Every structure is written in structure tokens, then in C-alpha cells.
PDB file of C-alpha atoms in Angstrom:
ATOM      1  CA  MET A 122      25.887  83.882 -35.578  1.00 57.00           C
ATOM      2  CA  ASN A 123      25.362  80.118 -36.205  1.00 69.00           C
ATOM      3  CA  LEU A 124      23.446  79.319 -33.233  1.00 75.00           C
ATOM      4  CA  VAL A 125      20.414  77.203 -32.201  1.00 77.00           C
ATOM      5  CA  ILE A 126      18.553  77.979 -28.951  1.00 76.00           C
ATOM      6  CA  TYR A 127      16.325  75.355 -27.277  1.00 74.00           C
ATOM      7  CA  ALA A 128      14.002  77.223 -24.751  1.00 70.00           C
ATOM      8  CA  ASP A 129      11.110  75.387 -23.259  1.00 68.00           C
ATOM      9  CA  ASP A 130       8.974  74.753 -26.214  1.00 71.00           C
ATOM     10  CA  GLU A 131      10.710  77.053 -28.672  1.00 72.00           C
ATOM     11  CA  ILE A 132      13.458  76.574 -30.969  1.00 77.00           C
ATOM     12  CA  ILE A 133      15.225  79.694 -32.369  1.00 78.00           C
ATOM     13  CA  PHE A 134      17.785  79.358 -35.225  1.00 79.00           C
ATOM     14  CA  ASN A 135      20.430  82.065 -35.679  1.00 82.00           C
ATOM     15  CA  PRO A 136      18.977  84.849 -33.534  1.00 85.00           C
ATOM     16  CA  ASP A 137      20.147  88.364 -34.362  1.00 85.00           C
ATOM     17  CA  THR A 138      21.017  88.967 -30.667  1.00 85.00           C
ATOM     18  CA  ILE A 139      20.740  87.612 -27.216  1.00 86.00           C
ATOM     19  CA  TYR A 140      20.700  90.212 -24.430  1.00 89.00           C
ATOM     20  CA  ARG A 141      19.993  90.673 -20.738  1.00 92.00           C
ATOM     21  CA  ASP A 142      17.220  93.085 -19.724  1.00 93.00           C
ATOM     22  CA  GLY A 143      17.316  93.391 -16.035  1.00 94.00           C
ATOM     23  CA  LYS A 144      16.674  90.072 -14.628  1.00 93.00           C
ATOM     24  CA  THR A 145      15.467  88.647 -17.950  1.00 92.00           C
ATOM     25  CA  ILE A 146      17.416  86.945 -20.778  1.00 88.00           C
ATOM     26  CA  LYS A 147      15.933  87.626 -24.182  1.00 90.00           C
ATOM     27  CA  ALA A 148      16.634  86.912 -27.902  1.00 87.00           C
ATOM     28  CA  LYS A 149      15.656  88.835 -30.954  1.00 88.00           C
ATOM     29  CA  LYS A 150      15.101  87.244 -34.428  1.00 88.00           C
ATOM     30  CA  ASN A 151      14.000  89.655 -37.188  1.00 89.00           C
ATOM     31  CA  LEU A 152      10.956  91.342 -35.795  1.00 91.00           C
ATOM     32  CA  ASP A 153      10.189  88.745 -33.093  1.00 89.00           C
ATOM     33  CA  TYR A 154      11.446  88.898 -29.512  1.00 89.00           C
ATOM     34  CA  TYR A 155      11.714  85.961 -27.274  1.00 85.00           C
ATOM     35  CA  HIS A 156      11.642  85.691 -23.604  1.00 86.00           C
ATOM     36  CA  LEU A 157      14.176  82.983 -22.729  1.00 84.00           C
ATOM     37  CA  CYS A 158      14.208  83.071 -18.932  1.00 85.00           C
ATOM     38  CA  GLU A 159      13.716  85.262 -15.927  1.00 90.00           C
ATOM     39  CA  PHE A 160      15.725  85.112 -12.704  1.00 92.00           C
ATOM     40  CA  LYS A 161      15.064  86.258  -9.080  1.00 94.00           C
ATOM     41  CA  ASN A 162      17.369  89.192  -9.312  1.00 94.00           C
ATOM     42  CA  ASP A 163      19.768  91.062 -11.694  1.00 93.00           C
ATOM     43  CA  ASP A 164      22.827  89.550 -10.225  1.00 94.00           C
ATOM     44  CA  ILE A 165      21.929  85.912 -10.971  1.00 92.00           C
ATOM     45  CA  ALA A 166      20.704  87.119 -14.466  1.00 92.00           C
ATOM     46  CA  LYS A 167      24.021  88.751 -15.057  1.00 93.00           C
ATOM     47  CA  GLU A 168      26.092  85.733 -13.873  1.00 92.00           C
ATOM     48  CA  TYR A 169      23.993  83.427 -16.109  1.00 88.00           C
ATOM     49  CA  PHE A 170      24.345  85.739 -19.095  1.00 89.00           C
ATOM     50  CA  ILE A 171      28.122  85.993 -18.643  1.00 89.00           C
ATOM     51  CA  GLY A 172      28.311  82.245 -18.582  1.00 86.00           C
ATOM     52  CA  LEU A 173      26.223  81.834 -21.624  1.00 82.00           C
ATOM     53  CA  LYS A 174      28.119  84.441 -23.529  1.00 81.00           C
ATOM     54  CA  ASN A 175      31.430  82.679 -22.609  1.00 79.00           C
ATOM     55  CA  SER A 176      30.098  79.244 -23.660  1.00 75.00           C
ATOM     56  CA  ILE A 177      29.200  80.483 -27.114  1.00 72.00           C
ATOM     57  CA  HIS A 178      32.649  82.200 -27.603  1.00 66.00           C
ATOM     58  CA  ASP A 179      34.736  79.337 -26.256  1.00 61.00           C
ATOM     59  CA  LYS A 180      33.472  76.924 -28.786  1.00 60.00           C
ATOM     60  CA  PRO A 181      35.081  76.395 -32.205  1.00 57.00           C
ATOM     61  CA  ARG A 182      33.208  78.073 -35.028  1.00 59.00           C
ATOM     62  CA  GLY A 183      30.436  75.969 -36.441  1.00 58.00           C
ATOM     63  CA  MET A 184      26.925  75.472 -34.979  1.00 57.00           C
ATOM     64  CA  ASP A 185      26.597  76.475 -31.416  1.00 60.00           C
ATOM     65  CA  ILE A 186      23.695  74.767 -29.506  1.00 61.00           C
ATOM     66  CA  ILE A 187      22.205  76.205 -26.336  1.00 63.00           C
ATOM     67  CA  ASN A 188      19.680  74.614 -23.962  1.00 63.00           C
ATOM     68  CA  VAL A 189      18.005  77.249 -21.817  1.00 64.00           C
ATOM     69  CA  LYS A 190      16.847  75.528 -18.676  1.00 57.00           C
ATOM     70  CA  PHE A 191      14.590  77.001 -15.895  1.00 50.00           C
ATOM     71  CA  GLU A 192      14.932  76.068 -12.296  1.00 46.00           C
TER      72      GLU A 192
END
């Protein structure tokens, strides 16, 4: 996966996976796990994760860049 994630003060290059764990969005890179963002409930996290997944897959192949913002 050619992907760069900007989350607060972390930059993650080519994570192994991005996943939702309840109301939290997380990423894994090698043996490191990153807590990207946490939402008030599971439904909001699920909607955000689906949008995130779609934004990655809708782009032409190349380097995808994601900014994870907290509100």
C-alpha cells in the first residue's frame, strides 16, 4: 500500500493495515500500532472509516496521502 498518513504529530509511511476497533481508528506498521483517532460512538467511527477506505480506493494508483483530523 503506497500511503502516507498524517495524524497529529505522527507521519506513518506505508502502514501494513488501517482498521477500526470499536470507536477507534488504528494503523499497524511492522510491530508498531498507532491510535489515529477516537470517536464518540461506533456509528460515527464506522462512517468515518468507510469514507476513509473509499477515499483511498477511489484515487488512481500512486501515493495516497491521508490527513487524520480531530474535532
